[in-house]
CSV table of C-alpha atoms in Angstrom, one decimal:
chain,number,residue,atom,x,y,z
A,910,SER,CA,11.0,-7.3,5.2
A,911,GLN,CA,7.9,-8.4,3.5
A,912,GLN,CA,5.1,-10.1,5.4
A,913,GLY,CA,3.4,-11.7,2.5
A,914,GLU,CA,4.6,-13.5,-0.6
A,915,GLU,CA,2.5,-13.6,-3.8
A,916,ASP,CA,2.6,-16.5,-6.2
A,917,PRO,CA,3.1,-16.5,-9.1
A,918,GLN,CA,5.4,-13.5,-9.6
A,919,ALA,CA,4.0,-13.0,-13.1
A,920,LEU,CA,1.0,-14.2,-14.9
A,921,SER,CA,0.1,-13.9,-18.6
A,922,ILE,CA,-3.4,-14.8,-19.8
A,923,GLN,CA,-5.8,-13.9,-22.6
A,924,GLU,CA,-9.0,-11.9,-22.3
A,925,GLY,CA,-11.9,-13.9,-21.0
A,926,GLU,CA,-9.7,-16.3,-19.0
A,927,ASN,CA,-9.6,-16.4,-15.2
A,928,ALA,CA,-6.6,-15.2,-13.3
A,929,THR,CA,-5.7,-16.7,-9.9
A,930,MET,CA,-3.0,-15.5,-7.6
A,931,ASN,CA,-2.0,-16.6,-4.1
A,932,CYS,CA,-0.7,-14.9,-1.0
A,933,SER,CA,1.0,-16.4,2.0
A,934,TYR,CA,1.8,-14.6,5.2
A,935,LYS,CA,3.8,-15.3,8.3
A,936,THR,CA,2.1,-13.9,11.4
A,937,SER,CA,-1.5,-13.6,12.7
A,938,ILE,CA,-3.6,-11.0,11.1
A,939,ASN,CA,-6.8,-9.0,11.7
A,940,ASN,CA,-7.6,-8.6,8.0
A,941,LEU,CA,-6.0,-9.1,4.6
A,942,GLN,CA,-6.5,-6.8,1.7
A,943,TRP,CA,-5.8,-6.9,-2.0
A,944,TYR,CA,-4.7,-3.9,-4.0
A,945,ARG,CA,-4.1,-3.2,-7.7
A,946,GLN,CA,-1.3,-0.9,-9.1
A,947,ASN,CA,-1.1,0.3,-12.7
A,948,SER,CA,2.4,1.1,-14.0
A,949,GLY,CA,4.0,2.2,-10.8
A,950,ARG,CA,1.2,4.6,-9.8
A,951,GLY,CA,-1.0,4.7,-6.7
A,952,LEU,CA,-2.6,1.6,-5.2
A,953,VAL,CA,-6.3,1.0,-5.7
A,954,HIS,CA,-8.1,-0.9,-2.9
A,955,LEU,CA,-9.9,-4.0,-4.3
A,956,ILE,CA,-11.2,-6.0,-1.4
A,957,LEU,CA,-10.8,-6.5,2.4
A,958,ILE,CA,-11.4,-9.8,4.1
A,959,ARG,CA,-11.4,-10.1,7.9
A,960,SER,CA,-9.8,-13.0,9.8
A,961,ASN,CA,-13.2,-14.4,10.7
A,962,GLU,CA,-14.3,-14.6,7.1
A,963,ARG,CA,-13.5,-17.3,4.6
A,964,GLU,CA,-14.7,-15.9,1.3
A,965,LYS,CA,-15.7,-12.6,-0.2
A,966,HIS,CA,-16.9,-11.4,-3.6
A,967,SER,CA,-16.9,-8.1,-5.3
A,968,GLY,CA,-17.9,-8.0,-8.9
A,969,ARG,CA,-15.5,-10.2,-10.9
A,970,LEU,CA,-13.3,-10.7,-7.8
A,971,ARG,CA,-13.4,-13.6,-5.4
A,972,VAL,CA,-11.1,-13.7,-2.4
A,973,THR,CA,-10.6,-16.6,0.0
A,974,LEU,CA,-8.8,-16.7,3.3
A,975,ASP,CA,-7.5,-19.7,5.1
A,976,THR,CA,-6.0,-18.5,8.5
A,977,SER,CA,-4.9,-22.1,9.4
A,978,LYS,CA,-2.6,-22.1,6.4
A,979,LYS,CA,-1.9,-18.4,6.5
A,980,SER,CA,-2.9,-18.0,2.9
A,981,SER,CA,-5.3,-16.1,0.7
A,982,SER,CA,-6.2,-16.3,-3.0
A,983,LEU,CA,-7.5,-13.7,-5.4
A,984,LEU,CA,-9.5,-14.9,-8.5
A,985,ILE,CA,-10.4,-12.5,-11.3
A,986,THR,CA,-13.0,-14.0,-13.6
A,987,ALA,CA,-13.5,-13.2,-17.2
A,988,SER,CA,-10.4,-11.0,-17.3
A,989,ARG,CA,-10.1,-7.9,-19.5
A,990,ALA,CA,-7.1,-6.0,-20.9
A,991,ALA,CA,-7.8,-3.3,-18.4
A,992,ASP,CA,-7.0,-5.8,-15.6
A,993,THR,CA,-3.4,-5.7,-16.6
A,994,ALA,CA,-1.6,-4.5,-13.5
A,995,SER,CA,0.4,-5.6,-10.5
A,996,TYR,CA,-1.7,-7.1,-7.7
A,997,PHE,CA,-0.6,-6.9,-4.0
A,998,CYS,CA,-1.8,-8.6,-0.9
A,999,ALA,CA,-1.4,-6.7,2.4
A,1000,THR,CA,-2.0,-7.8,5.9
A,1001,ASP,CA,-3.1,-5.7,8.9
A,1002,ALA,CA,-2.3,-7.2,12.3
A,1003,ARG,CA,-4.5,-4.9,14.3
A,1004,SER,CA,-6.8,-3.1,11.9
A,1005,TRP,CA,-4.9,0.1,12.5
A,1006,GLY,CA,-4.0,0.5,8.8
A,1007,LYS,CA,-0.3,-0.3,9.2
A,1008,LEU,CA,-0.1,-2.6,6.2
A,1009,GLN,CA,2.5,-5.1,5.3
A,1010,PHE,CA,2.7,-5.9,1.6
A,1011,GLY,CA,4.0,-8.7,-0.4
A,1012,ALA,CA,6.1,-8.3,-3.5
A,1013,GLY,CA,3.1,-8.5,-5.9
A,1014,THR,CA,2.0,-10.5,-8.9
A,1015,GLN,CA,2.3,-8.9,-12.3
A,1016,VAL,CA,-0.7,-9.8,-14.5
A,1017,VAL,CA,-0.8,-9.2,-18.2
A,1018,VAL,CA,-4.0,-9.7,-20.1
A,1019,THR,CA,-3.7,-9.8,-23.8
A,1020,PRO,CA,-6.7,-9.1,-26.1
B,695,GLU,CA,-9.7,8.9,-7.9
B,696,THR,CA,-9.3,8.6,-4.1
B,697,GLY,CA,-9.1,12.3,-3.2
B,698,VAL,CA,-5.6,11.9,-1.8
B,699,THR,CA,-3.1,14.1,-3.5
B,700,GLN,CA,0.6,14.2,-3.3
B,701,SER,CA,3.2,16.7,-4.5
B,702,PRO,CA,5.5,16.8,-6.3
B,703,THR,CA,4.9,14.1,-8.8
B,704,HIS,CA,8.6,13.6,-9.6
B,705,LEU,CA,11.7,14.8,-7.8
B,706,ILE,CA,15.4,14.5,-8.5
B,707,LYS,CA,17.9,15.1,-5.7
B,708,THR,CA,21.6,14.6,-5.0
B,709,ARG,CA,23.0,12.3,-2.4
B,710,GLY,CA,23.3,14.1,0.9
B,711,GLN,CA,20.5,16.6,0.2
B,712,GLN,CA,17.2,16.8,2.1
B,713,VAL,CA,13.7,16.4,0.6
B,714,THR,CA,10.1,17.2,1.7
B,715,LEU,CA,7.2,15.3,0.2
B,716,ARG,CA,3.6,16.4,0.8
B,717,CYS,CA,0.3,14.7,1.1
B,718,SER,CA,-3.3,15.9,1.4
B,719,SER,CA,-5.6,13.4,2.8
B,720,GLN,CA,-9.1,12.6,1.7
B,721,SER,CA,-11.7,14.9,3.2
B,722,GLY,CA,-12.8,13.7,6.6
B,723,HIS,CA,-9.8,11.4,7.1
B,724,ASN,CA,-7.6,11.9,10.2
B,725,THR,CA,-4.9,9.3,9.6
B,726,VAL,CA,-2.1,9.4,7.1
B,727,SER,CA,0.4,6.6,6.5
B,728,TRP,CA,3.5,6.8,4.4
B,729,TYR,CA,5.0,3.9,2.4
B,730,GLN,CA,8.2,3.5,0.4
B,731,GLN,CA,8.1,1.3,-2.7
B,732,ALA,CA,11.4,0.4,-4.4
B,733,LEU,CA,11.3,-0.7,-8.0
B,734,GLY,CA,9.9,-4.2,-8.4
B,735,GLN,CA,8.9,-4.5,-4.7
B,736,GLY,CA,5.8,-4.0,-2.6
B,737,PRO,CA,5.4,-0.9,-0.5
B,738,GLN,CA,7.1,-0.8,2.9
B,739,PHE,CA,5.4,1.0,5.9
B,740,ILE,CA,7.4,4.0,7.0
B,741,PHE,CA,5.2,5.5,9.7
B,742,GLN,CA,1.6,6.6,10.4
B,743,TYR,CA,0.2,9.9,11.8
B,744,TYR,CA,-3.0,10.0,13.7
B,745,ARG,CA,-4.4,13.3,14.9
B,746,GLU,CA,-1.0,15.0,14.5
B,747,GLU,CA,0.9,12.4,16.5
B,748,GLU,CA,3.2,9.6,15.2
B,749,ASN,CA,1.3,6.4,15.7
B,750,GLY,CA,3.7,3.7,14.8
B,751,ARG,CA,6.9,3.4,12.7
B,752,GLY,CA,8.4,0.8,10.5
B,753,ASN,CA,12.0,-0.2,10.1
B,754,PHE,CA,13.3,3.1,8.8
B,755,PRO,CA,16.1,5.3,10.3
B,756,PRO,CA,15.5,8.6,12.2
B,757,ARG,CA,16.5,10.6,9.1
B,758,PHE,CA,13.0,9.8,7.9
B,759,SER,CA,10.6,12.1,9.8
B,760,GLY,CA,7.2,13.4,9.4
B,761,LEU,CA,4.5,15.9,10.4
B,762,GLN,CA,0.8,16.0,10.4
B,763,PHE,CA,-1.0,19.3,10.4
B,764,PRO,CA,-4.3,20.3,12.0
B,765,ASN,CA,-6.1,19.9,8.6
B,766,TYR,CA,-4.6,16.3,8.6
B,767,SER,CA,-2.4,16.9,5.6
B,768,SER,CA,1.1,15.5,6.1
B,769,GLU,CA,4.8,15.9,5.2
B,770,LEU,CA,7.5,13.3,4.9
B,771,ASN,CA,11.0,14.6,5.3
B,772,VAL,CA,14.1,12.7,4.5
B,773,ASN,CA,17.5,14.0,5.5
B,774,ALA,CA,21.0,13.0,4.2
B,775,LEU,CA,19.6,11.3,1.1
B,776,GLU,CA,21.2,8.0,0.0
B,777,LEU,CA,21.0,6.3,-3.4
B,778,ASP,CA,18.8,3.6,-1.9
B,779,ASP,CA,16.2,6.2,-1.0
B,780,SER,CA,15.3,6.3,-4.7
B,781,ALA,CA,11.7,5.0,-4.7
B,782,LEU,CA,8.0,5.8,-5.1
B,783,TYR,CA,6.7,7.3,-1.9
B,784,LEU,CA,3.0,6.7,-1.3
B,785,CYS,CA,0.8,8.2,1.3
B,786,ALA,CA,-2.5,6.7,2.3
B,787,SER,CA,-5.3,8.2,4.3
B,788,SER,CA,-8.0,6.6,6.4
B,789,SER,CA,-10.4,7.5,9.2
B,790,ASP,CA,-11.2,5.9,12.5
B,791,LEU,CA,-14.6,7.5,12.3
B,792,ALA,CA,-15.9,5.7,9.3
B,793,GLY,CA,-15.8,2.1,10.4
B,794,GLY,CA,-12.2,1.9,11.2
B,795,ARG,CA,-8.8,2.6,9.7
B,796,ASP,CA,-8.7,-0.7,7.8
B,797,THR,CA,-9.1,0.6,4.3
B,798,GLN,CA,-6.4,2.8,3.1
B,799,TYR,CA,-6.9,5.3,0.2
B,800,PHE,CA,-3.7,5.8,-1.6
B,801,GLY,CA,-2.4,8.9,-3.4
B,802,PRO,CA,-0.7,8.7,-6.8
B,803,GLY,CA,2.8,8.8,-5.2
B,804,THR,CA,5.9,10.9,-5.6
B,805,ARG,CA,8.8,9.4,-7.6
B,806,LEU,CA,12.1,10.3,-5.9
B,807,THR,CA,15.4,9.8,-7.7
B,808,VAL,CA,18.6,10.3,-5.8
B,809,LEU,CA,21.7,10.7,-7.9
């Protein structure tokens, strides 16, 4: 069973626009992570936010975490065609690296 | 590139057969986790190996087994293959010596097709 659920399932935007996707989860966590996957290949780690953090930035990425609502959001600003990928949130209950993933958001960025 | 390698890249097997997938962890990493990703879904945690011992298991039957070697590379073995075992199998490595095992570094995966 999946711990997290991403919303929307799919997102289509034009280059330069911002992309926002959300993740909800069910049980308490130690940290939440976002990963990117291109065309069914390996996952690339994007950003990790701990349960005592509310917001984190990395380049064009902004992640928020609301533990009271058990939800997180990932914002990609000024999107590029190279951002076309599936994005997954993953929760880690004890920081032991046993991740529970959602089903992902498929993002398509058109030039 | 994460430095995590997996072999083979693709594999086709017949129902009932056995398969072994291999993973070389990133240099310095002592923990390897395996995930199964069915088409259109997120990865599901199979199990984790830490310093050659199984360190947690997801909701997978005993015909999924693994090993970790002294050099921290790992194998995933699946016996009595079923059609539903068709998936992308991902391994991820991490280290408890570099700030914790939080961040997982994934390999490119092995695509298994069971006919």
